[in-house]
mmCIF file of C-alpha atoms and ligand atoms in Angstrom:
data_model
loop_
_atom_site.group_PDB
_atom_site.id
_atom_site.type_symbol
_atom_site.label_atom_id
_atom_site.label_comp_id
_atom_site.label_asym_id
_atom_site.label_seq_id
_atom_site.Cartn_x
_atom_site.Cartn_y
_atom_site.Cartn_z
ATOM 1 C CA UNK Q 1 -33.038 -21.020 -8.436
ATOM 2 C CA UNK Q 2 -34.876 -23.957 -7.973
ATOM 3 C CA UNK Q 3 -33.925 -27.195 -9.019
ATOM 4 C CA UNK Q 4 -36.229 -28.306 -11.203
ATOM 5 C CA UNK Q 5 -37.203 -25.644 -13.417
ATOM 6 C CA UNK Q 6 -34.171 -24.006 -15.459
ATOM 7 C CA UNK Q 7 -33.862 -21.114 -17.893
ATOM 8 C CA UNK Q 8 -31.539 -22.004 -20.777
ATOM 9 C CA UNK Q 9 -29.197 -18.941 -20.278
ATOM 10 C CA UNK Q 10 -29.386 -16.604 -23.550
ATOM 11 C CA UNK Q 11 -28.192 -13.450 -22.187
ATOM 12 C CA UNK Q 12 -25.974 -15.276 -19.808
ATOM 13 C CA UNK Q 13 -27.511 -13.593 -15.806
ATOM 14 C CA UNK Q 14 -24.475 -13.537 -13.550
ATOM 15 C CA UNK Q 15 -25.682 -15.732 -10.422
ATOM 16 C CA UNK Q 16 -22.855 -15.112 -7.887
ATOM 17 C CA UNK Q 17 -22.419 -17.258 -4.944
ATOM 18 C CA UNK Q 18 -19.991 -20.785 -5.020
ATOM 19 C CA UNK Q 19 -21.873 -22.432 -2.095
ATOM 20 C CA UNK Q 20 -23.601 -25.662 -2.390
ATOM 21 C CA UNK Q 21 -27.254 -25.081 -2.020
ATOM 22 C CA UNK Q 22 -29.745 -28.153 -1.037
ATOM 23 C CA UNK Q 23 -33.143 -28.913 -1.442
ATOM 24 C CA UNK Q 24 -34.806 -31.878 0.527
ATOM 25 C CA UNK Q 25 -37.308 -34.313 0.495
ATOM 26 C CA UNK Q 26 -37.226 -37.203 2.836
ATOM 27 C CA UNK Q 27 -33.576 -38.717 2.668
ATOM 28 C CA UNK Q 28 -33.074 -37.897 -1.382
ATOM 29 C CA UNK Q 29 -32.146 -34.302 -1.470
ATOM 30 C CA UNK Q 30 -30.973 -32.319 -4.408
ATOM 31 C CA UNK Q 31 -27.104 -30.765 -4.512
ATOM 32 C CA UNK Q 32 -27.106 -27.553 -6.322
ATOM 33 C CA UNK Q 33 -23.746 -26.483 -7.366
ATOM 34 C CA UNK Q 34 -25.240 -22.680 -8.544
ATOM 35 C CA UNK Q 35 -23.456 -21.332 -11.481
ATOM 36 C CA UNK Q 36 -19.777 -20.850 -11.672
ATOM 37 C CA UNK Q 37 -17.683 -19.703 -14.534
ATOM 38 C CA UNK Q 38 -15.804 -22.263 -16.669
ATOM 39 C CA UNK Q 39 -15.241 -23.467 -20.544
ATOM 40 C CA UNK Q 40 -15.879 -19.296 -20.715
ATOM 41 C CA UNK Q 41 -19.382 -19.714 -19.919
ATOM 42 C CA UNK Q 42 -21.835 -20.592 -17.066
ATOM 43 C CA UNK Q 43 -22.184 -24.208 -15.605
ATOM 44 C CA UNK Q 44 -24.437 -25.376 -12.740
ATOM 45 C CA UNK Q 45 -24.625 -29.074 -12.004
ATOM 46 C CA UNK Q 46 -27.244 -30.512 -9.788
ATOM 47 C CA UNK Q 47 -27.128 -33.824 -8.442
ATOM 48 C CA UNK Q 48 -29.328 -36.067 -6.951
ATOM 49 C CA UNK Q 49 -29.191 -38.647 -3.797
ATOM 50 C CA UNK Q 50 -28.793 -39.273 -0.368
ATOM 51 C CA UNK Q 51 -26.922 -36.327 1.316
ATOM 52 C CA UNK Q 52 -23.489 -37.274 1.012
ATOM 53 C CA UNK Q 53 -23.579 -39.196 -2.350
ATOM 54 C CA UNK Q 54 -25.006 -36.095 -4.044
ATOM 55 C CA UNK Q 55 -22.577 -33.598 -2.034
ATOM 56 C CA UNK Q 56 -20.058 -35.344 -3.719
ATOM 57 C CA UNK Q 57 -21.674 -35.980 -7.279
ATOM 58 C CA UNK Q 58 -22.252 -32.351 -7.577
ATOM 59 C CA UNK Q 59 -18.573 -31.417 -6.879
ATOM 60 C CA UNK Q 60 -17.010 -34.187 -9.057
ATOM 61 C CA UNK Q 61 -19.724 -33.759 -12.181
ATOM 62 C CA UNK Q 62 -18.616 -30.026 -11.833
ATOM 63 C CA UNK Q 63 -14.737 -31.039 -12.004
ATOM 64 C CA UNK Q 64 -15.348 -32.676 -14.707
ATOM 65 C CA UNK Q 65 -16.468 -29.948 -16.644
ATOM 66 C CA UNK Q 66 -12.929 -28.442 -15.444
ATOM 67 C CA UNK Q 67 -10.708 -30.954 -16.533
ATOM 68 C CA UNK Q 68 -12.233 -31.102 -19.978
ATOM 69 C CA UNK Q 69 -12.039 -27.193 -20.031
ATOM 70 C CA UNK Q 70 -8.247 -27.734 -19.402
ATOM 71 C CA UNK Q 71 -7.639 -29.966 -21.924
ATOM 72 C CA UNK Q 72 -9.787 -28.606 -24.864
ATOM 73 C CA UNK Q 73 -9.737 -24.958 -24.378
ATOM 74 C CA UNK Q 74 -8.188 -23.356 -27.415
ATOM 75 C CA UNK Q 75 -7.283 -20.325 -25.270
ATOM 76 C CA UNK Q 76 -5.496 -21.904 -22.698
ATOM 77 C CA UNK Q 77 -1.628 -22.448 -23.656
ATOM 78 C CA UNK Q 78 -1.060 -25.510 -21.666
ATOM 79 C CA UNK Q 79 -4.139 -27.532 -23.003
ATOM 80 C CA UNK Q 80 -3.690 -30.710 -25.294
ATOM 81 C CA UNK Q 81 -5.357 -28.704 -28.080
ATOM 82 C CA UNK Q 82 -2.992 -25.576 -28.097
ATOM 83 C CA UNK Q 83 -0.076 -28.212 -27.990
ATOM 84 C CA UNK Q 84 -1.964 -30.139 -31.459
ATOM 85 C CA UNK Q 85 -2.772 -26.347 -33.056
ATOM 86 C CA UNK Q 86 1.014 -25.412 -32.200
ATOM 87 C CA UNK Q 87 3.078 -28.180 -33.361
ATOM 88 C CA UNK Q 88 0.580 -30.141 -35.847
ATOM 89 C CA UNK Q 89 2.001 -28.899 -38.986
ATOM 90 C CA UNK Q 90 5.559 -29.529 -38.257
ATOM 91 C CA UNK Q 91 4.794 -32.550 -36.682
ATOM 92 C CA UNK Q 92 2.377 -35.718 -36.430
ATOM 93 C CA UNK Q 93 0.909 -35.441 -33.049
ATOM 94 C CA UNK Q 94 -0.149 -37.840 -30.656
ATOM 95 C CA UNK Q 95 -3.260 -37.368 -28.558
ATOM 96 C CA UNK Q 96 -5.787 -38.486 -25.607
ATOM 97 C CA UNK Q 97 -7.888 -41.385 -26.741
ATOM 98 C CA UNK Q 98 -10.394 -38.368 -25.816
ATOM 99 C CA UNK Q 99 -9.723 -35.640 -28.439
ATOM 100 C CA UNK Q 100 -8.964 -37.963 -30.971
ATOM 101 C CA UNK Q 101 -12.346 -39.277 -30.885
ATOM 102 C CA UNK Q 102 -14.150 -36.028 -30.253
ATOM 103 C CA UNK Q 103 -11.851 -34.797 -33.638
ATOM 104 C CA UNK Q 104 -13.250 -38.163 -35.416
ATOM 105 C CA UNK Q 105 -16.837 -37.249 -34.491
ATOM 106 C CA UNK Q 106 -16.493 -33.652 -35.512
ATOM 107 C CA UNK Q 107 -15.346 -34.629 -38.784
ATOM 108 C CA UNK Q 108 -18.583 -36.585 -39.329
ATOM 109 C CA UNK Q 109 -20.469 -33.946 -38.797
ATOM 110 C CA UNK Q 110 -18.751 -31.670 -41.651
ATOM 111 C CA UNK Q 111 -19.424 -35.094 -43.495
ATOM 112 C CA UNK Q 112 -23.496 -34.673 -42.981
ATOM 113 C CA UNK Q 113 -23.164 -30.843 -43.378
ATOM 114 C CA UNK Q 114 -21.131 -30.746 -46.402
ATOM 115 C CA UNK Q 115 -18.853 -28.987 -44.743
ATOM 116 C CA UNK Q 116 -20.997 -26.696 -43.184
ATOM 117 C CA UNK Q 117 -20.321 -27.833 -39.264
ATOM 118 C CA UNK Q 118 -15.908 -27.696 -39.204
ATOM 119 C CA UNK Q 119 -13.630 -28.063 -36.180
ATOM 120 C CA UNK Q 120 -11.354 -26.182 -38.591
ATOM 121 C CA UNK Q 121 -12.698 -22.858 -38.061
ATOM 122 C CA UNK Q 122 -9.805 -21.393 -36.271
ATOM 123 C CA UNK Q 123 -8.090 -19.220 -38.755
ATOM 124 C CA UNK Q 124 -12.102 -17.989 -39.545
ATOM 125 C CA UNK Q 125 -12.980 -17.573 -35.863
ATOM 126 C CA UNK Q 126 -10.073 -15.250 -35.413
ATOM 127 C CA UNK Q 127 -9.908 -12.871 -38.521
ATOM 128 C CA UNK Q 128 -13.664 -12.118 -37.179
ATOM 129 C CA UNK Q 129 -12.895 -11.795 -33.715
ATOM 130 C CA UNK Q 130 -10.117 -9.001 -34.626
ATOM 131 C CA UNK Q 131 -12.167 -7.275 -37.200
ATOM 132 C CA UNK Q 132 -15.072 -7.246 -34.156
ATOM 133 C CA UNK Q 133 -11.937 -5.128 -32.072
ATOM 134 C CA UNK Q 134 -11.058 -2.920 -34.788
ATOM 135 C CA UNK Q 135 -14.115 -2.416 -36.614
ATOM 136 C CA UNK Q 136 -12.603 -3.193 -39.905
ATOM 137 C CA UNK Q 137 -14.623 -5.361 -42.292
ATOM 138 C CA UNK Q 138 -11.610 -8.071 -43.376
ATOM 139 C CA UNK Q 139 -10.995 -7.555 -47.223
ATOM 140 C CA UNK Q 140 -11.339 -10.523 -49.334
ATOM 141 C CA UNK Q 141 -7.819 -11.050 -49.650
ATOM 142 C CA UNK Q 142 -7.429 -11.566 -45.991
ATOM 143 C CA UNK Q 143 -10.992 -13.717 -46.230
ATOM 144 C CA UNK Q 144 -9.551 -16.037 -48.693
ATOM 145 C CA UNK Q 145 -6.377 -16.252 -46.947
ATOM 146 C CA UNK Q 146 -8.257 -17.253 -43.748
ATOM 147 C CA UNK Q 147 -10.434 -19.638 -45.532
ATOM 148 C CA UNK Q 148 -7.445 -21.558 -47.513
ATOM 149 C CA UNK Q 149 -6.467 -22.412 -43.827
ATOM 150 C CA UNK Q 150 -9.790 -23.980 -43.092
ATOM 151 C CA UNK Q 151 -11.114 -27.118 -44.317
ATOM 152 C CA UNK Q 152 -11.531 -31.087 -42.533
ATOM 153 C CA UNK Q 153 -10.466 -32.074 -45.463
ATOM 154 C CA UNK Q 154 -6.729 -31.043 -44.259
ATOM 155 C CA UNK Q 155 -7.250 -32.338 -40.961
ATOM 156 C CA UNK Q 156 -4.988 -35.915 -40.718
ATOM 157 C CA UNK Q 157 -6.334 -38.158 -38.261
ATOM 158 C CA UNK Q 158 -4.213 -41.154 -37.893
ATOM 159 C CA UNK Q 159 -6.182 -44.096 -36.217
ATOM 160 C CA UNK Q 160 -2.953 -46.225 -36.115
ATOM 161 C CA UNK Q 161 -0.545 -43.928 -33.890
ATOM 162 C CA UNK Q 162 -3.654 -42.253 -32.983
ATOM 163 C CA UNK Q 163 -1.802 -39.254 -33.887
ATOM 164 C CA UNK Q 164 -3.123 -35.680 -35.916
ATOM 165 C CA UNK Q 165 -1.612 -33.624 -38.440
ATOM 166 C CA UNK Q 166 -2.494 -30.426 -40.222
ATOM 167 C CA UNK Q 167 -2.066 -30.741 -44.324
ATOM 168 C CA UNK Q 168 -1.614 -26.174 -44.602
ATOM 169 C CA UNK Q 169 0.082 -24.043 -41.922
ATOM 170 C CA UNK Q 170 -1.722 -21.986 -40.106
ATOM 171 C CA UNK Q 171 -4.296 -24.127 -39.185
ATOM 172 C CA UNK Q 172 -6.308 -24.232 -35.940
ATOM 173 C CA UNK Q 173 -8.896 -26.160 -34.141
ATOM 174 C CA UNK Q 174 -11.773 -24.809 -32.701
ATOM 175 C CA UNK Q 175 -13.852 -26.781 -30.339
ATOM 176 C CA UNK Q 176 -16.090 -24.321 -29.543
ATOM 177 C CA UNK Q 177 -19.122 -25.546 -31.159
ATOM 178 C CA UNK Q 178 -18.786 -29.152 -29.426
ATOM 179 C CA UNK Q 179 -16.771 -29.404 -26.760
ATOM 180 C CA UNK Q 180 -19.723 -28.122 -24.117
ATOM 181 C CA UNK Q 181 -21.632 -30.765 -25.346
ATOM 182 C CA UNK Q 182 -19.434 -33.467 -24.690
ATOM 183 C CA UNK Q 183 -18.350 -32.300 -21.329
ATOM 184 C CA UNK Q 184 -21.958 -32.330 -20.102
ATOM 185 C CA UNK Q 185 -22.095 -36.105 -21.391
ATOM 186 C CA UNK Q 186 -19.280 -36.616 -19.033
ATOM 187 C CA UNK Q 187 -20.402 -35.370 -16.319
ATOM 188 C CA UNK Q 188 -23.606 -36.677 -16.363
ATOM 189 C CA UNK Q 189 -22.145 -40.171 -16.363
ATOM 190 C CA UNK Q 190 -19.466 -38.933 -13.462
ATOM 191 C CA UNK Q 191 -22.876 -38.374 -11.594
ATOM 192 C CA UNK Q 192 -24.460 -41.660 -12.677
ATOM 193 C CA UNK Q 193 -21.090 -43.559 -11.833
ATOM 194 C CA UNK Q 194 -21.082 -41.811 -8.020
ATOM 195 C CA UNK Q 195 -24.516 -43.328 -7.628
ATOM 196 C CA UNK Q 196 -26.738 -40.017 -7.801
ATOM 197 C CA UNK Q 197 -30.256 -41.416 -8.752
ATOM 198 C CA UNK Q 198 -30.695 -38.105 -11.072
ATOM 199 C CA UNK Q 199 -29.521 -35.085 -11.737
ATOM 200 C CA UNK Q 200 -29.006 -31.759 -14.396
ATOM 201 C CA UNK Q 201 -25.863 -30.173 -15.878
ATOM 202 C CA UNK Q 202 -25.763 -26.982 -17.697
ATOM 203 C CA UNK Q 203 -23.132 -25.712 -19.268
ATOM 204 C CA UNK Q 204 -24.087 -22.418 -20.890
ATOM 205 C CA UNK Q 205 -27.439 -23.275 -22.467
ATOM 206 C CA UNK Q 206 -25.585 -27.208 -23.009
ATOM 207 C CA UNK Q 207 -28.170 -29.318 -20.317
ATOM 208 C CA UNK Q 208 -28.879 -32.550 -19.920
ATOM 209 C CA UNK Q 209 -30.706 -34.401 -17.456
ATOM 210 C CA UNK Q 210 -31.359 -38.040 -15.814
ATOM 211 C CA UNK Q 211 -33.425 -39.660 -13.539
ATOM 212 C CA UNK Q 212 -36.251 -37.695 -11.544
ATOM 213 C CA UNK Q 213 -35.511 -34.195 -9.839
ATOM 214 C CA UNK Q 214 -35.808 -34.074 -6.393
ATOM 215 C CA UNK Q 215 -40.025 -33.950 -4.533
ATOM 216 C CA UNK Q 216 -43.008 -34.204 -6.107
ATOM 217 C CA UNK Q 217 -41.746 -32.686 -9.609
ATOM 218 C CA UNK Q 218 -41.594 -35.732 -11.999
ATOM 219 C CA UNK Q 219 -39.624 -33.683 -14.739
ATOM 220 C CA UNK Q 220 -37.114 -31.830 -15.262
ATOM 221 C CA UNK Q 221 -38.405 -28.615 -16.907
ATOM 222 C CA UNK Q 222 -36.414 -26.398 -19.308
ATOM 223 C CA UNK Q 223 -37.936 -22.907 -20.177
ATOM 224 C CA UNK Q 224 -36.877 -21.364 -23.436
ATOM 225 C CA UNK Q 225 -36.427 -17.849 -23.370
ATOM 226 C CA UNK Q 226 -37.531 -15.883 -26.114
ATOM 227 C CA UNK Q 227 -35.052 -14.155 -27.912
ATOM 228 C CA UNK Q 228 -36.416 -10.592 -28.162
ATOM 229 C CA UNK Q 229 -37.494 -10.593 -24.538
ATOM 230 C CA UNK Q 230 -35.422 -12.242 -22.148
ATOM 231 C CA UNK Q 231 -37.872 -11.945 -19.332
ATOM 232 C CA UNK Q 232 -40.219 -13.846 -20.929
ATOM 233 C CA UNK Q 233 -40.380 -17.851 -21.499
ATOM 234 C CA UNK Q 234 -41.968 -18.928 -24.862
ATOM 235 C CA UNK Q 235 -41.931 -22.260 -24.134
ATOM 236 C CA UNK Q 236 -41.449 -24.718 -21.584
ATOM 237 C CA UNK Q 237 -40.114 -28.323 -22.482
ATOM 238 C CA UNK Q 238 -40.092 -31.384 -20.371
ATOM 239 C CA UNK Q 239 -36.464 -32.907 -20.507
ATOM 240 C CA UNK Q 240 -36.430 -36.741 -19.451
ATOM 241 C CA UNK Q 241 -32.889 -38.150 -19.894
ATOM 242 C CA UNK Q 242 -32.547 -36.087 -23.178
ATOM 243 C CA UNK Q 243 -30.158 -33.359 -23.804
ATOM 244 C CA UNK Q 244 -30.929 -29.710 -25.594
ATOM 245 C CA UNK Q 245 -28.629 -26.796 -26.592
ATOM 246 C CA UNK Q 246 -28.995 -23.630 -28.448
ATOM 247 C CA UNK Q 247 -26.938 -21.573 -30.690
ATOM 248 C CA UNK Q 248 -27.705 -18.334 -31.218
ATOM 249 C CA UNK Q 249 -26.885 -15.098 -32.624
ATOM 250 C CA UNK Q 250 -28.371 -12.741 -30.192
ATOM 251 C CA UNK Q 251 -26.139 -14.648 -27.593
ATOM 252 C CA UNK Q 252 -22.595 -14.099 -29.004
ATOM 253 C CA UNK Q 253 -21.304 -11.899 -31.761
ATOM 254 C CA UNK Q 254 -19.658 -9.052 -32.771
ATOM 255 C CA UNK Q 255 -20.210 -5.586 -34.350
ATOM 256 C CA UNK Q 256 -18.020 -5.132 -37.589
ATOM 257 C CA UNK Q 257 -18.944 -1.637 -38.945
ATOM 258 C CA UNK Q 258 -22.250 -1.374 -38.142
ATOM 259 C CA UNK Q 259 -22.958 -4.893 -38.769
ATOM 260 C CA UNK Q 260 -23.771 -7.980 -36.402
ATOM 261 C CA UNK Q 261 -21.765 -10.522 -37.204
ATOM 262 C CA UNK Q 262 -22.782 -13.989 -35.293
ATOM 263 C CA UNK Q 263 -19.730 -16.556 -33.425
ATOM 264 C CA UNK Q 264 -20.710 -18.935 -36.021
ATOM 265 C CA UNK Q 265 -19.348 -18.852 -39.121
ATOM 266 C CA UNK Q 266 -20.213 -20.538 -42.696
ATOM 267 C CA UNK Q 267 -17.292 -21.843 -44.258
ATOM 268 C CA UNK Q 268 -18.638 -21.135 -47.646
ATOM 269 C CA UNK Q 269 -19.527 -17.643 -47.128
ATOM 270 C CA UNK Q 270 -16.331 -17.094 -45.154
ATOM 271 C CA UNK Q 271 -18.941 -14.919 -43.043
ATOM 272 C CA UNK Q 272 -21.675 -14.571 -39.876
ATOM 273 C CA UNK Q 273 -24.478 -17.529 -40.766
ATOM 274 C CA UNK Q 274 -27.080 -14.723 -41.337
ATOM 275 C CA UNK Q 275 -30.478 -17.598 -42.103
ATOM 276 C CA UNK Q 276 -31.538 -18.231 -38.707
ATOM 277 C CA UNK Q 277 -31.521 -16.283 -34.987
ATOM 278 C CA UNK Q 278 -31.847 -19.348 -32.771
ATOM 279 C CA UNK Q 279 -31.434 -22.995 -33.249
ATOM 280 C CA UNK Q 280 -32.633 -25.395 -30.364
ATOM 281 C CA UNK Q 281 -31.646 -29.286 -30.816
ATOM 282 C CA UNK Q 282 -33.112 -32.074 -28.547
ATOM 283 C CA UNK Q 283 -31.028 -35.003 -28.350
ATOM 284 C CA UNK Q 284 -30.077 -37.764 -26.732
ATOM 285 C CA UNK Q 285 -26.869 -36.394 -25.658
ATOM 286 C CA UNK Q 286 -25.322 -33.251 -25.173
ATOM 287 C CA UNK Q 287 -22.489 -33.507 -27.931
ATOM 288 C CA UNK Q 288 -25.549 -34.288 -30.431
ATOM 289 C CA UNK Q 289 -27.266 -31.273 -29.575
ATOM 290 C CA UNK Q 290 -24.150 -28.971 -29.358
ATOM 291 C CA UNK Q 291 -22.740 -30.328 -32.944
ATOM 292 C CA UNK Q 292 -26.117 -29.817 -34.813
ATOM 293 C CA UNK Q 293 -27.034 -26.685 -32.647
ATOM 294 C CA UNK Q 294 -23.835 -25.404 -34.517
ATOM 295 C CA UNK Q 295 -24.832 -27.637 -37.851
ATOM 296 C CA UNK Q 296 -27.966 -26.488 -38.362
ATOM 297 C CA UNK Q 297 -27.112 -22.543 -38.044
ATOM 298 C CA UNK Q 298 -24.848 -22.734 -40.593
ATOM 299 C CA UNK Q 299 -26.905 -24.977 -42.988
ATOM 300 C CA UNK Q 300 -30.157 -22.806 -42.836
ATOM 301 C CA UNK Q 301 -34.162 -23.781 -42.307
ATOM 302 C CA UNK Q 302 -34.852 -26.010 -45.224
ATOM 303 C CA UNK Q 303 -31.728 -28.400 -45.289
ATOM 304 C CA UNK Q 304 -30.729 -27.946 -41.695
ATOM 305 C CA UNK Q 305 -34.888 -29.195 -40.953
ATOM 306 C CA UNK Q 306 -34.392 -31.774 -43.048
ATOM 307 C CA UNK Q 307 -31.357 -33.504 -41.520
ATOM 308 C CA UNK Q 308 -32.741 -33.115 -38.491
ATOM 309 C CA UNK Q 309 -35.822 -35.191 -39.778
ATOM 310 C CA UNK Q 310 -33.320 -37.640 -40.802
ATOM 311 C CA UNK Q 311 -32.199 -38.117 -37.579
ATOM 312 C CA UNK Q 312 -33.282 -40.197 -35.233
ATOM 313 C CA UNK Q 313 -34.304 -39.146 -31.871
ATOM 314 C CA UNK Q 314 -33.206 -35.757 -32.649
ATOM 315 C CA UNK Q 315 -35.089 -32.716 -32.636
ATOM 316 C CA UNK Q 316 -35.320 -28.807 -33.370
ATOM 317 C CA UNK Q 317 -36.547 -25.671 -32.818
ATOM 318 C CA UNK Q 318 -35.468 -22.929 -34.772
ATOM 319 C CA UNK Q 319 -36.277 -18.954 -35.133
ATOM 320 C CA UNK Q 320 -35.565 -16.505 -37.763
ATOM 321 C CA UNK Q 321 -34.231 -13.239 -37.408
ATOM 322 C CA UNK Q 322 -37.604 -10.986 -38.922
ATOM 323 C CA UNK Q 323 -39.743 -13.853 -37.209
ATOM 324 C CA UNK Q 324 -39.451 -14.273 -33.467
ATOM 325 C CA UNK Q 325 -42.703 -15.357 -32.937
ATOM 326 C CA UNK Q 326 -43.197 -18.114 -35.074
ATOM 327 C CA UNK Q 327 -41.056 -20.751 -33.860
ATOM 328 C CA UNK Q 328 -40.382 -23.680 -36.299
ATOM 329 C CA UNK Q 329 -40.351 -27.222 -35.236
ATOM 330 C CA UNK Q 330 -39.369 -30.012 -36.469
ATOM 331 C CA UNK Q 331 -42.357 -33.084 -36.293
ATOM 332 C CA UNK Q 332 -41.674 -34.694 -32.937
ATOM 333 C CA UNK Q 333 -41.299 -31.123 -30.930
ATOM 334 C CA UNK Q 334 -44.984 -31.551 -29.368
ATOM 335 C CA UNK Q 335 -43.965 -34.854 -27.506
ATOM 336 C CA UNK Q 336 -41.450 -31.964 -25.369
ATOM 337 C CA UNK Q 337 -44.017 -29.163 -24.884
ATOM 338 C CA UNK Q 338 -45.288 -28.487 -21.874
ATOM 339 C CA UNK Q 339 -48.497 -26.602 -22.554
HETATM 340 P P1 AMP F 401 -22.178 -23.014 -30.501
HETATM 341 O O1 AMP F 401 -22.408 -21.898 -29.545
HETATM 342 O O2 AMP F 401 -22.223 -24.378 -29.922
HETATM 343 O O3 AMP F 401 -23.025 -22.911 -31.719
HETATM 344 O O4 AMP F 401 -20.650 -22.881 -30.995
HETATM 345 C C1 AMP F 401 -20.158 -21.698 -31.581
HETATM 346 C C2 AMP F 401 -18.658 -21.721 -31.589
HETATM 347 O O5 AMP F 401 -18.210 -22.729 -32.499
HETATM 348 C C3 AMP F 401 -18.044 -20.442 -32.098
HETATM 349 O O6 AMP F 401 -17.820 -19.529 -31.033
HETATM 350 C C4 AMP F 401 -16.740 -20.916 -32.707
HETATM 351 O O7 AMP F 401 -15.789 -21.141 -31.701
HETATM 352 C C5 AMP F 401 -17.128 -22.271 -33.287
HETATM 353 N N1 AMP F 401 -17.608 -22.221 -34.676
HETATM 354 C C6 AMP F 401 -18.005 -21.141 -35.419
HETATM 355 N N2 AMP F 401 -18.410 -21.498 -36.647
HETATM 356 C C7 AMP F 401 -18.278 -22.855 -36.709
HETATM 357 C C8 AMP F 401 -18.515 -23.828 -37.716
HETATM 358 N N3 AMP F 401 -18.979 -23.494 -38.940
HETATM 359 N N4 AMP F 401 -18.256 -25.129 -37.427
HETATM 360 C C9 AMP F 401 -17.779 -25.492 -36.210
HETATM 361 N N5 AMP F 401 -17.526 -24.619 -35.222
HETATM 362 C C10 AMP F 401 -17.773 -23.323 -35.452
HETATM 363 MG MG1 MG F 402 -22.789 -26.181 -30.714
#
């Protein structure tokens, strides 16, 4: 792969191979990381510099990504959010100056989504994900009883002990739909702070970029796959210090009896978002894009388009399932496109 033209990942390729790869020109040469598995996904950081500064960018940025996988993964036992979904009903819970903000700023976002974008998913997330293993569409009864355990609106977030409780039992936090984001803000700055004059992290279709790529290549490019062709790019966008993710249902879902059910889930429907196949979000950082990637899925074309218009510096691309296509873009799209 070459370092400055990347394909956001939609049917994630397997890239094997751990070693840092270079590319050079003069004494600035470009650390490539390749892709290696963490936060369940793909990530590939890329990093900038003289030799040994980027060496060592490339390996930190990509630690980064690590730590925050450890501490935010909702599968792993030890992390700080399976301690918060274990014990926050019994108990107020104390946490990281880290996830309590990241909790605050997902809770804005179900604030501009009515609802639509929540961090309280859990209980949701998993009555699909067994239904997807046993092929058993879950009854209303169990739907409602799912959904009574979802809701910001019983998340407690105490700004004073800096501590979170859940109002129902049951309840479970899903960072899923942010938490890429975020770590690829972090680890851009981890490069930025080692003194890398540039670089590119992508975690899973989460990139961002800064400063120039390495050579004669004065931007870094990002080609959009199309969704009903994976070989083939639709469009090519030029990146410069912003961030882009996409959420999408040809990417992750499951098959409940015949029907595709997308990983994102509307909390009024209690089901798959069904209005839209792709969402793409320009931003200027990666949480922004991964929360309204997420957002804007749920909330469909015409009021998802026009948040996103109320926005500033904040962009989208979205596809519909019968219309591949005819990609829909928000006003300021054409500033990104690379013709
Ligand atoms: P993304 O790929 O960024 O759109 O995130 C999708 C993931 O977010 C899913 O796999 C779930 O873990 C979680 N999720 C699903 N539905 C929602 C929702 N309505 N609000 C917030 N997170 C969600
Ligand atoms: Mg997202």
């Amino acid at each position: 792969m070459r370092a400055a033209r990347l394909i956001v990942p939609v049917v994630l390729v397997v890239v094997v191979g751990v070693g840092l790869r270079q590319y050079q020109a003069g004494r600035i040469v470009a650390v490539d990381t390749g892709f290696r598995g963490t936060m369940g996904t793909w990530a590939q950081v890329i990093a900038v510099g003289p030799n040994a500064v980027a060496e060592s960018c490339a390996e930190k940025g990509f630690a980064e990504l690590v730590r925050i996988d450890e501490a935010m993964s909702d599968f792993k036992e030890t992390s700080e959010l399976s301690k918060v979904n274990r014990d926050a009903f019994r108990e107020k819970v104390p946490v990281s100056e880290e996830l309590f903000s990241l909790l605050q700023t997902s809770v804005e976002y179900s604030r501009l989504s009515d609802g639509g974008f929540d961090v309280t998913i859990g209980p949701l997330v998993d009555l699909w994900r067994k239904a997807g293993r046993t092929n058993t569409t879950p009854t209303e009864a169990q739907l409602a009883a799912a959904r009574a355990k979802v809701g910001y609106e019983k998340l407690i977030l105490d700004p004073a002990d800096r501590s979170v409780r859940f109002a129902v039992e049951g309840m479970r936090l899903d960072l899923g739909a942010i938490a890429k984001g975020y770590a690829v803000d972090r680890a851009i700055e981890i490069l930025r702070q080692g003194g890398a004059v540039g670089g590119m992290v992508n975690l899973g279709g989460n990139i961002r970029t800064f400063g120039r790529p390495v050579g004669d290549k004065r931007n870094w490019r990002i080609g959009l796959r199309d969704p009903t062709d994976p070989n083939h790019i639709q469009l090519t966008l030029r990146l410069d210090g912003w961030a882009v993710a996409t959420s999408g249902d040809y990417e992750r879902f499951v098959f409940v009896e015949g029907q595709k059910v997308s990983h994102i889930l509307d909390p009024a429907t209690r089901r798959g978002a069904t209005g839209l196949t792709s969402v793409t979000i320009l931003a200027r950082t990666g949480l922004e894009a991964d929360a309204l990637s997420t957002t804007v899925t749920v909330m469909g074309k015409d009021k998802g388009l026009a948040l996103i218009e109320r926005l500033p510096d904040t962009e989208a691309i979205l596809i519909e399932p019968d219309k591949p296509d005819e990609p829909i873009f928000s006003s300021g799209v054409k500033d990104f496109v690379i013709p």
